[in-house]
Coordinates of C-alpha atoms and ligand atoms in Angstrom, one line a residue:
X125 CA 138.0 136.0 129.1
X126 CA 137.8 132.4 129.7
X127 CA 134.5 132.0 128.8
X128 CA 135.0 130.3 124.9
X129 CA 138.0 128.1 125.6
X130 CA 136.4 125.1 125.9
X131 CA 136.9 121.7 125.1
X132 CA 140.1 121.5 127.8
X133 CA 142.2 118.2 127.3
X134 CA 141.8 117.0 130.7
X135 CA 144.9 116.3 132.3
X136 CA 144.0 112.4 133.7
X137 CA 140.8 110.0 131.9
X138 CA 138.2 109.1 134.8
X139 CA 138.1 105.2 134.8
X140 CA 136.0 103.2 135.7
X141 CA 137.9 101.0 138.4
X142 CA 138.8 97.2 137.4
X143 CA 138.0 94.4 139.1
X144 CA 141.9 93.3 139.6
X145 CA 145.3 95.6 139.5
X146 CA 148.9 94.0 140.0
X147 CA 149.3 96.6 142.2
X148 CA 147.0 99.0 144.4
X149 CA 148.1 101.9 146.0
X150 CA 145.5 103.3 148.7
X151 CA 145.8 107.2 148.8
X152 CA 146.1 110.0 146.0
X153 CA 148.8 112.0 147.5
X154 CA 151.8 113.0 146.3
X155 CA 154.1 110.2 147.9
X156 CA 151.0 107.7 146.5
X157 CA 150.9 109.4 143.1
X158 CA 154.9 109.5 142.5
X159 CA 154.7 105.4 143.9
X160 CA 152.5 104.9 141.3
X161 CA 154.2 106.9 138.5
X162 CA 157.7 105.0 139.5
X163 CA 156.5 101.5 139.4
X164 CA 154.8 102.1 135.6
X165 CA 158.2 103.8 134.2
X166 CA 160.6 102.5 136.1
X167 CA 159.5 98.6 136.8
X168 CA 157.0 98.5 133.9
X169 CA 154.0 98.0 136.1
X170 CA 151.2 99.7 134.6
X171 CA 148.4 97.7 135.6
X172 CA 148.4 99.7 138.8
X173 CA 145.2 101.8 140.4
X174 CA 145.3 104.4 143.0
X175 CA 142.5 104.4 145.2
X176 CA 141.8 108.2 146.3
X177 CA 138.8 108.8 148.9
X178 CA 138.5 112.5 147.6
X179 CA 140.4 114.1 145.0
X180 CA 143.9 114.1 144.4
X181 CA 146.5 116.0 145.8
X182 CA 143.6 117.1 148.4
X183 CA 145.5 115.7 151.8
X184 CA 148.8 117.1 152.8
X185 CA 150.2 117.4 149.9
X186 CA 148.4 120.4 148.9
X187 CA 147.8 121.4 152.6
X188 CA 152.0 121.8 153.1
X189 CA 154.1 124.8 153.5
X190 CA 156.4 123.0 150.7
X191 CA 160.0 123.5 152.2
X192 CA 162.4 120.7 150.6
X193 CA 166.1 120.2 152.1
X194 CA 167.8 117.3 152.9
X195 CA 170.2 118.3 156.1
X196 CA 169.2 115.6 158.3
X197 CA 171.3 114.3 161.1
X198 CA 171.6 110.8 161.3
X199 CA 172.4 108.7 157.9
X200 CA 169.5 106.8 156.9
X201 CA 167.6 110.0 157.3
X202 CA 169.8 112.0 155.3
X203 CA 170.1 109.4 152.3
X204 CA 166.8 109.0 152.2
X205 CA 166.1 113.2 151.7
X206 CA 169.2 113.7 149.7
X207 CA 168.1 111.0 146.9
X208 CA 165.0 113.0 147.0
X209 CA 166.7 116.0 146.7
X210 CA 168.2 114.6 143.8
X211 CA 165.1 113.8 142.1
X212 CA 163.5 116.9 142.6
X213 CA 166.8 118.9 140.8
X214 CA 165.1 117.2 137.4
X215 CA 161.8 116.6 138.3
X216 CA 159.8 119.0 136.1
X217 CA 161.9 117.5 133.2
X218 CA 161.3 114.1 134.6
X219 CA 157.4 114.5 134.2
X220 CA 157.5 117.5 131.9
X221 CA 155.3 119.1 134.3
X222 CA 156.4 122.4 135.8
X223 CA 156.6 122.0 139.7
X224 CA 158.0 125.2 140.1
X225 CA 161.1 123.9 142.3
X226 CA 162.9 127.0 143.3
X227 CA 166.3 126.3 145.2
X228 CA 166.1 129.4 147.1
X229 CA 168.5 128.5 149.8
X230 CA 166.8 127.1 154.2
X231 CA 168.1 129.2 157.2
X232 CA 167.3 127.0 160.4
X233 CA 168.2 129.8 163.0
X234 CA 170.1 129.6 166.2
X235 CA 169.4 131.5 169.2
X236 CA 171.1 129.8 172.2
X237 CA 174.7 128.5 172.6
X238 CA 173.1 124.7 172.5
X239 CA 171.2 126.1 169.1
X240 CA 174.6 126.6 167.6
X241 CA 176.2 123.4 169.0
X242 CA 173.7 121.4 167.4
X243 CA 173.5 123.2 164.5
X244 CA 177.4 122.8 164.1
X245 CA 177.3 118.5 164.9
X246 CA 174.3 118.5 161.7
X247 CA 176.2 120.3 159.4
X248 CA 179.0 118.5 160.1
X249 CA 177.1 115.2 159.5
X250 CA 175.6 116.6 156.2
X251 CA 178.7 117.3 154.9
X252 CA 180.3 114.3 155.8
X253 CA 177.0 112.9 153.9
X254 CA 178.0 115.1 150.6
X255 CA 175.1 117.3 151.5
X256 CA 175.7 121.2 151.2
X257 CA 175.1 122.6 154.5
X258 CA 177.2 125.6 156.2
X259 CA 176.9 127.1 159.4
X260 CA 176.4 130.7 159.4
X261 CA 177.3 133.2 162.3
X262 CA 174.4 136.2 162.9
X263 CA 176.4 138.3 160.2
X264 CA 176.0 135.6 157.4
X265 CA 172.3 135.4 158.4
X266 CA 171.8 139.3 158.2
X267 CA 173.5 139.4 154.6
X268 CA 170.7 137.0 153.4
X269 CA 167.7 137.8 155.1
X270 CA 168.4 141.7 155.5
X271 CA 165.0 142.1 157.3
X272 CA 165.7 139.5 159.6
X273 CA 165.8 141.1 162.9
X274 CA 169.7 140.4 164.1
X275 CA 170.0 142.4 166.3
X276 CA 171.0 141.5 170.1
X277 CA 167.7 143.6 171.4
X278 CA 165.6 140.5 169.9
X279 CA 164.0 138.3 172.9
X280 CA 165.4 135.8 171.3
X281 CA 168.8 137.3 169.7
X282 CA 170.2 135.2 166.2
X283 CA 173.3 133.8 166.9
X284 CA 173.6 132.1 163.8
X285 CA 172.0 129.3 161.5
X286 CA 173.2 126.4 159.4
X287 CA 171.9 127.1 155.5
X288 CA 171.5 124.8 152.6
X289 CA 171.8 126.4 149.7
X290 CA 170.2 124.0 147.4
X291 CA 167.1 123.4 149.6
X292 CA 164.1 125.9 148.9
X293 CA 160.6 125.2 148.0
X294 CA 158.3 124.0 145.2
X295 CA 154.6 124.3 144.1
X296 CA 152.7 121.9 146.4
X297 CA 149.5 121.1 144.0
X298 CA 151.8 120.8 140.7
X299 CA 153.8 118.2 142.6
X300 CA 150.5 116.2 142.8
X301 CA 149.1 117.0 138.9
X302 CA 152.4 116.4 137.2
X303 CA 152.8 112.7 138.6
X304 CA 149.3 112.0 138.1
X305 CA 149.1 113.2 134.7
X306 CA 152.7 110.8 134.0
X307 CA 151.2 108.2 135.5
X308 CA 148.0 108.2 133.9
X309 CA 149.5 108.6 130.3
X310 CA 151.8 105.3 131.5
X311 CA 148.5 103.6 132.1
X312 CA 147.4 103.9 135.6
X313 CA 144.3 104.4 136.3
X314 CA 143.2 107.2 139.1
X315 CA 140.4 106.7 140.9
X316 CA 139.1 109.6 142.9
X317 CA 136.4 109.6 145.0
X318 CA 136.9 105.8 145.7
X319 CA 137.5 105.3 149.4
X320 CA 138.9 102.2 151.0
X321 CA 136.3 100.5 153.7
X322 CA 138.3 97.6 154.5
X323 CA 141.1 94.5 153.2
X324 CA 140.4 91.3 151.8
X325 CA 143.1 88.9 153.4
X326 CA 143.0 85.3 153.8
X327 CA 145.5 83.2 155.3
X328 CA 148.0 86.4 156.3
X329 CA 147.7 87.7 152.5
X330 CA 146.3 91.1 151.0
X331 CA 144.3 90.0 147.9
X332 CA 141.8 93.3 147.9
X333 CA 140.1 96.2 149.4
X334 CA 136.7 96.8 149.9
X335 CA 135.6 100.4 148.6
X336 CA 132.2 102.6 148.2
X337 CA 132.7 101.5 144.4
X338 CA 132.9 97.9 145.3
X339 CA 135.7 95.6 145.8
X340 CA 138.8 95.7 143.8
X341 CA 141.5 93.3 143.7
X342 CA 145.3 93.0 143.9
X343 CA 147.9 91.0 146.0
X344 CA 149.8 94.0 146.5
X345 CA 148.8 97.0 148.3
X346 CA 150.4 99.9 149.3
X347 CA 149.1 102.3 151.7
X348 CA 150.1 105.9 151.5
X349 CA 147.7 107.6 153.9
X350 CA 149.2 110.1 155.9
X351 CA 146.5 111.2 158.8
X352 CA 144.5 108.4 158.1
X353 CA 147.2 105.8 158.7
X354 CA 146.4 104.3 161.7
X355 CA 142.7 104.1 160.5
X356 CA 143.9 101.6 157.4
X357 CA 146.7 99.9 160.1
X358 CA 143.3 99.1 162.2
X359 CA 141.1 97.8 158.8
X360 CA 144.2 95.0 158.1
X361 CA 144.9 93.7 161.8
X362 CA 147.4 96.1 163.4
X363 CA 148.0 98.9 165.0
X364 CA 151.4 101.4 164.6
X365 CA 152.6 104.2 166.7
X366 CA 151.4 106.9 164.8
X367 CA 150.0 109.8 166.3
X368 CA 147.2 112.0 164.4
X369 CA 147.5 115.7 165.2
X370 CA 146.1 118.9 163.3
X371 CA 149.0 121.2 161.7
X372 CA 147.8 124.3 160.2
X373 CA 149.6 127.2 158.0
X374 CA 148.4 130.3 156.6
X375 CA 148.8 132.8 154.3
X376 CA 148.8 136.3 154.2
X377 CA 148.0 139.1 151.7
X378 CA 150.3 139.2 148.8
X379 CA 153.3 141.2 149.1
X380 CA 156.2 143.0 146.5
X381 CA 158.7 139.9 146.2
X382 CA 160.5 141.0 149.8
X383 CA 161.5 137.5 151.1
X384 CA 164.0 135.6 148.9
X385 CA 164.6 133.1 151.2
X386 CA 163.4 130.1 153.7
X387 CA 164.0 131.0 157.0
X388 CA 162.9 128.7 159.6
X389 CA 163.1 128.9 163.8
X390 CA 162.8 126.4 166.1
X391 CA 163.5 128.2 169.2
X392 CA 160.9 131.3 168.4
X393 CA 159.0 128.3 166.6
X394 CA 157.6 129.3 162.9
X395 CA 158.8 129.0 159.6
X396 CA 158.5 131.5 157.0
X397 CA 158.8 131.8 152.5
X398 CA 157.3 134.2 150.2
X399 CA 155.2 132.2 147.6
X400 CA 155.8 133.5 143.6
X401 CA 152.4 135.3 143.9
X402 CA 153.1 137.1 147.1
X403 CA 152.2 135.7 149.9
X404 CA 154.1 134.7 153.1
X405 CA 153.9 131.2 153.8
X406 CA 153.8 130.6 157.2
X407 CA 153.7 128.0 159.5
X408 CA 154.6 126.6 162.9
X409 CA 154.1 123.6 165.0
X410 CA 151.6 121.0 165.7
X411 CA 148.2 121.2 167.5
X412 CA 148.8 119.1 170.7
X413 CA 145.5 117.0 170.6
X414 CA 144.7 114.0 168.5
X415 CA 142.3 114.8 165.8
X416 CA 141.2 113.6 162.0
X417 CA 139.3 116.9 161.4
X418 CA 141.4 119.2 158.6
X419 CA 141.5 122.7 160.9
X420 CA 143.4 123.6 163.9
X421 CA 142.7 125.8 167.3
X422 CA 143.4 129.6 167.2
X423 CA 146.2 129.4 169.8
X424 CA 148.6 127.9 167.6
X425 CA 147.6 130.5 164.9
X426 CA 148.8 132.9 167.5
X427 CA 151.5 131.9 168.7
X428 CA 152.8 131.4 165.0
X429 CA 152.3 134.5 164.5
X430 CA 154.2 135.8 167.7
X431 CA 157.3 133.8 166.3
X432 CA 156.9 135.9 162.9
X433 CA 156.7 138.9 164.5
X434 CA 159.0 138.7 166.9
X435 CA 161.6 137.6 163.9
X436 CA 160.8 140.0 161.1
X437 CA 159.0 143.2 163.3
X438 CA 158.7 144.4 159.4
X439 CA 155.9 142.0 159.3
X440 CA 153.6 143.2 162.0
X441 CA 150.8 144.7 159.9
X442 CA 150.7 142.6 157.3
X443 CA 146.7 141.0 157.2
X444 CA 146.6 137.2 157.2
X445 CA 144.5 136.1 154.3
X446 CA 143.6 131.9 154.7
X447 CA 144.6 129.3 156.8
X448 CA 144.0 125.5 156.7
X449 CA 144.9 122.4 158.4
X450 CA 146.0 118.9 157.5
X451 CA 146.7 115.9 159.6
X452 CA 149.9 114.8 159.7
X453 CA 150.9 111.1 161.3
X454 CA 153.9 111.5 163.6
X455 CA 156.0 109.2 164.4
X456 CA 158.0 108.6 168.2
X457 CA 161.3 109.3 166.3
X458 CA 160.2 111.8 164.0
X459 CA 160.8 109.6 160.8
X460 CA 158.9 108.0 158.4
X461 CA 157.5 104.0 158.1
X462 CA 158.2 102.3 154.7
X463 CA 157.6 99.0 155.6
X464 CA 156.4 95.6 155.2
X465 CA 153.5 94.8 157.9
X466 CA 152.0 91.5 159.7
X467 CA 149.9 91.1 156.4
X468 CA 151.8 89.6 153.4
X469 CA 151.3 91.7 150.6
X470 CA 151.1 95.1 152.3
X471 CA 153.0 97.7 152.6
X472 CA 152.7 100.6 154.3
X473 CA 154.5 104.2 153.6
X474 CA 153.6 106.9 156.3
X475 CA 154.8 108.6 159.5
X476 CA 155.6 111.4 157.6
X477 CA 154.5 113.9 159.7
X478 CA 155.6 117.2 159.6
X479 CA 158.3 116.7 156.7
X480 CA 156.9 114.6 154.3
X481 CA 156.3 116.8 150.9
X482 CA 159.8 117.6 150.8
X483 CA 160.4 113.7 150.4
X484 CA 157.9 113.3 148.3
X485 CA 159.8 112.3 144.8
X486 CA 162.4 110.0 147.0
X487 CA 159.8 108.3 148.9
X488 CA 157.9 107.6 146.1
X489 CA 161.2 106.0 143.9
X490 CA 161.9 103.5 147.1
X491 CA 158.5 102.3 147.8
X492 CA 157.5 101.9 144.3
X493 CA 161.0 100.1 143.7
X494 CA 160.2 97.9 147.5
X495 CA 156.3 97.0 146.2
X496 CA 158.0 96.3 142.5
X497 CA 160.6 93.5 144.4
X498 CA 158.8 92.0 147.4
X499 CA 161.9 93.4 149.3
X500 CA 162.2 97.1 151.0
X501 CA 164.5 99.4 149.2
X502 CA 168.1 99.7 151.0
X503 CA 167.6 103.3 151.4
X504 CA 163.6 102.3 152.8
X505 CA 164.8 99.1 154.9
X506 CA 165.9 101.3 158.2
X507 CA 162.2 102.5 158.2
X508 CA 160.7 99.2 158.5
X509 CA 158.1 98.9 162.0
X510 CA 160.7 96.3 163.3
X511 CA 162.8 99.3 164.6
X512 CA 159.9 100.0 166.9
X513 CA 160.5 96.4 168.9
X514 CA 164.6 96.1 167.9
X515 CA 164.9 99.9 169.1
X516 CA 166.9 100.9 166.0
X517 CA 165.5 104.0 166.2
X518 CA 166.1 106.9 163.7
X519 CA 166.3 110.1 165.9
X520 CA 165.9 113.3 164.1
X521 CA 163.6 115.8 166.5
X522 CA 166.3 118.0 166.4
X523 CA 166.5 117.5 162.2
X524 CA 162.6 118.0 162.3
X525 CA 162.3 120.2 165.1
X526 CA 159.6 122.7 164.3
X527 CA 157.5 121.3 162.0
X528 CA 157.8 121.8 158.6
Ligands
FAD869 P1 148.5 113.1 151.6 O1 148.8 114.1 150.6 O2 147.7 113.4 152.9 O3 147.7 111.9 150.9 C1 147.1 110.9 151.6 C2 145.8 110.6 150.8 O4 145.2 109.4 151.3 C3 144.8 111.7 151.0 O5 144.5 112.3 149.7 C4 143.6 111.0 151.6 O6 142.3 111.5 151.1 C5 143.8 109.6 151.2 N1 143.1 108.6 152.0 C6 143.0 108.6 153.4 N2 142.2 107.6 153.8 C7 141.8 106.9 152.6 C8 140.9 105.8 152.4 N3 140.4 105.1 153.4 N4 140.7 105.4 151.1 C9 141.3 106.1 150.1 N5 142.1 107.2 150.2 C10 142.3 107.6 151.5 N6 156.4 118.7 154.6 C11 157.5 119.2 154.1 O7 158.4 118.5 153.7 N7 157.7 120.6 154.1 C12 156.8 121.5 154.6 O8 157.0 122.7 154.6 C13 155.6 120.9 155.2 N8 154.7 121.7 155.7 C14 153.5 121.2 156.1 C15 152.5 122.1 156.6 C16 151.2 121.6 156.9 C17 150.2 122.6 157.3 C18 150.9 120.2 156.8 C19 149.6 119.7 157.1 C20 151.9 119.3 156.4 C21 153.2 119.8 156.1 N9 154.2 119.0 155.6 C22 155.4 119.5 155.1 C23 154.0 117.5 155.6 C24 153.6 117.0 154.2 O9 152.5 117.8 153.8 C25 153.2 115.5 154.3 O10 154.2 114.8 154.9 C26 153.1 115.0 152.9 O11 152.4 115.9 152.0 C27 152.4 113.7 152.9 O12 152.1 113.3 151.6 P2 151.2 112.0 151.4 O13 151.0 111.8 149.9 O14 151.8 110.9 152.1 O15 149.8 112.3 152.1

């Protein structure tokens, strides 16, 4: 049926790169892309290039199980989601692209009396932080997951959940097309398949990288990685205490819409969303080894799928279609680096982990506003690598918890 539409507009031109940028951003993810989008509209940089290795959108971003929300424990944490949040309410407008945000509501179930104590101290933070967050008892979980297993047989019995009402999810690739085509039509040029070997600096400043296209130029660089973090950290200098670890998902056959909801477990351990075609969307924690290979080990796969089971029984034939992995760059206090580093010039944006897409549009607006000024954003400056030797430490494993 395809067959005679031809002649496609494509969606981003092919450049050939430049010799010098004002700014270059090193990785075509999401959190790269919506940098580079946000400098050109916002700060009126357009002479900008963003250096992909493969294509865009092809690292995490479109690896993720897309849950967005904002309920975050600690402060900084939670402004720095909940201006996301904000962005994501008008993003498809924003870059007249269709990202498919659907504010479908994120259960994070409790199943022991420390569970719902926690649960009860975060949503109490959140909406002391304006965010909505509620805590539900098992009741007000059955009402909105009715095929949620409730009931006090369970191994693990529900004993309630804090929701968010305006958290949900959002398509993962269309994220990463809609900012690069915005960017692109605001000048920026995309280079795909251009991977960074290595960075010019001279007396304690970035003036380049070194690519597989040649070298290109700029005194400010911003690295947005993910996985490959602490490879770029080594190329400049200096190292940062980011772990590499696999984190897979999967997919299963697609279902009648049956699953209107996020729900999400740390206790059992998986996390669960019906996608608009179908399938469930599932996903769990990390693999425990260090890795840069894009799969995972089948244990984890299994064990995810224990969790499911042992939530929603319903689900216990359904087949399992695909699953993937990513790597994801973990941090020791499960939060994200935006920072300056050693080397004058460049900044860094990773530590992600787990939770990064969800944080993707927020992320993107401080770090392009930080590279724009010479200065970190206020809502950035608490995830500056100093906190790592002043101990300022942003604690939110129990925020984070299973990954997501
Ligand atoms: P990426 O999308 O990984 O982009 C980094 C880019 O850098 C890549 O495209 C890579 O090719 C490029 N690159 C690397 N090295 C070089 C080089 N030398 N030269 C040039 N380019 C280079 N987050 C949530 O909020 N919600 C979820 O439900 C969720 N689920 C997840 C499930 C899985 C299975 C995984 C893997 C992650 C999940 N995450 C989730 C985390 C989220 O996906 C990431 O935090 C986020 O997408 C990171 O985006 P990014 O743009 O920083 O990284």
């Amino acid at each position: 049926a395809l067959s005679h539409h031809e002649h496609w507009e494509r969606q981003w031109r092919n450049p050939t790169p430049k010799k010098q940028y004002d700014v270059i951003i090193v990785g075509g993810g999401g959190h790269g892309l919506a940098t580079a989008y946000y400098l050109a509209k916002e700060h009126g940089i357009t002479n900008v290039a963003v250096v992909e290795k493969g294509w865009l959108g092809g690292g995490n971003t479109a690896r993720n199980t897309t849950i967005v929300r904002s309920n975050y424990l600690w402060d900084e944490a939670a402004a720095l989601y909940e201006h996301s949040m904000k962005l994501w309410e008008g993003l498809s407008q924003d870059i007249n692209y269709n990202v498919m945000f659907s504010q479908r509501g994120v259960l994070n179930l409790g199943h022991t009396l420390q569970d719902m104590r926690d649960i009860q101290r975060r949503v109490n933070a959140n909406r002391l932080n304006g965010i909505d967050s509620e805590v539900l008892d098992a009741d007000g979980v059955q009402k909105i997951v009715p095929i949620l297993d409730c009931s006090k047989r369970a191994r693990y019995p529900v004993m309630g959940a804090s929701w968010q009402p305006r958290a949900g999810v959002a398509r993962h690739d269309a994220v990463a097309w809609g900012y690069a085509r915005a960017a692109d039509a605001l000048g920026v040029d995309l280079l795909q398949n251009t991977e960074v070997t290595g960075f010019k600096i001279r007396d304690g400043q970035v003036y380049g990288v070194h690519t597989n296209r040649g070298d290109i130029e700029a005194k400010t660089i911003g690295c947005v990685t993910a996985g490959n973090s602490g490879v770029l950290a080594k190329m400049a200098g200096f190292r940062l205490p980011l772990e590499s670890h696999p984190l897979q998902a999967l997919v299963s056959e697609p279902l009648k819409p049956i699953l209107d909801t996020v729900v999400m477990s740390n206790h059992v351990h998986g996390y669960i969303s019906q996608s608009d075609k179908g399938d469930l969307v599932i996903g769990a924690g990390i693999d425990g080894y260090n890795g840069y290979g894009q799969r995972g080990s089948f244990p984890t796969v299994e064990h995810t799928l224990q969790a499911i089971v042992e939530m929603f029984p319903i689900f216990s034939r359904v087949r399992m279609n695909r699953q993937w992995g990513g790597i994801v760059d973990t941090c020791p206090d499960a939060c994200p680096i935006l920072s300056k580093t050693p080397v004058k010039g460049l900044f860094f944006n990773c530590g992600w982990g787990t939770g990064g897409f969800k944080a993707t549009p927020g992320s993107g607006h401080v770090f392009a506003a930080s590279l724009a000024k010479g200065e970190m954003h206020p809502i950035a400056a608490p995830f500056s690598i100093d906190r790592f030797h002043s101990g300022a430490l942003v604690d939110e494993h129990g925020a984070a918890g299973v990954a997501h």
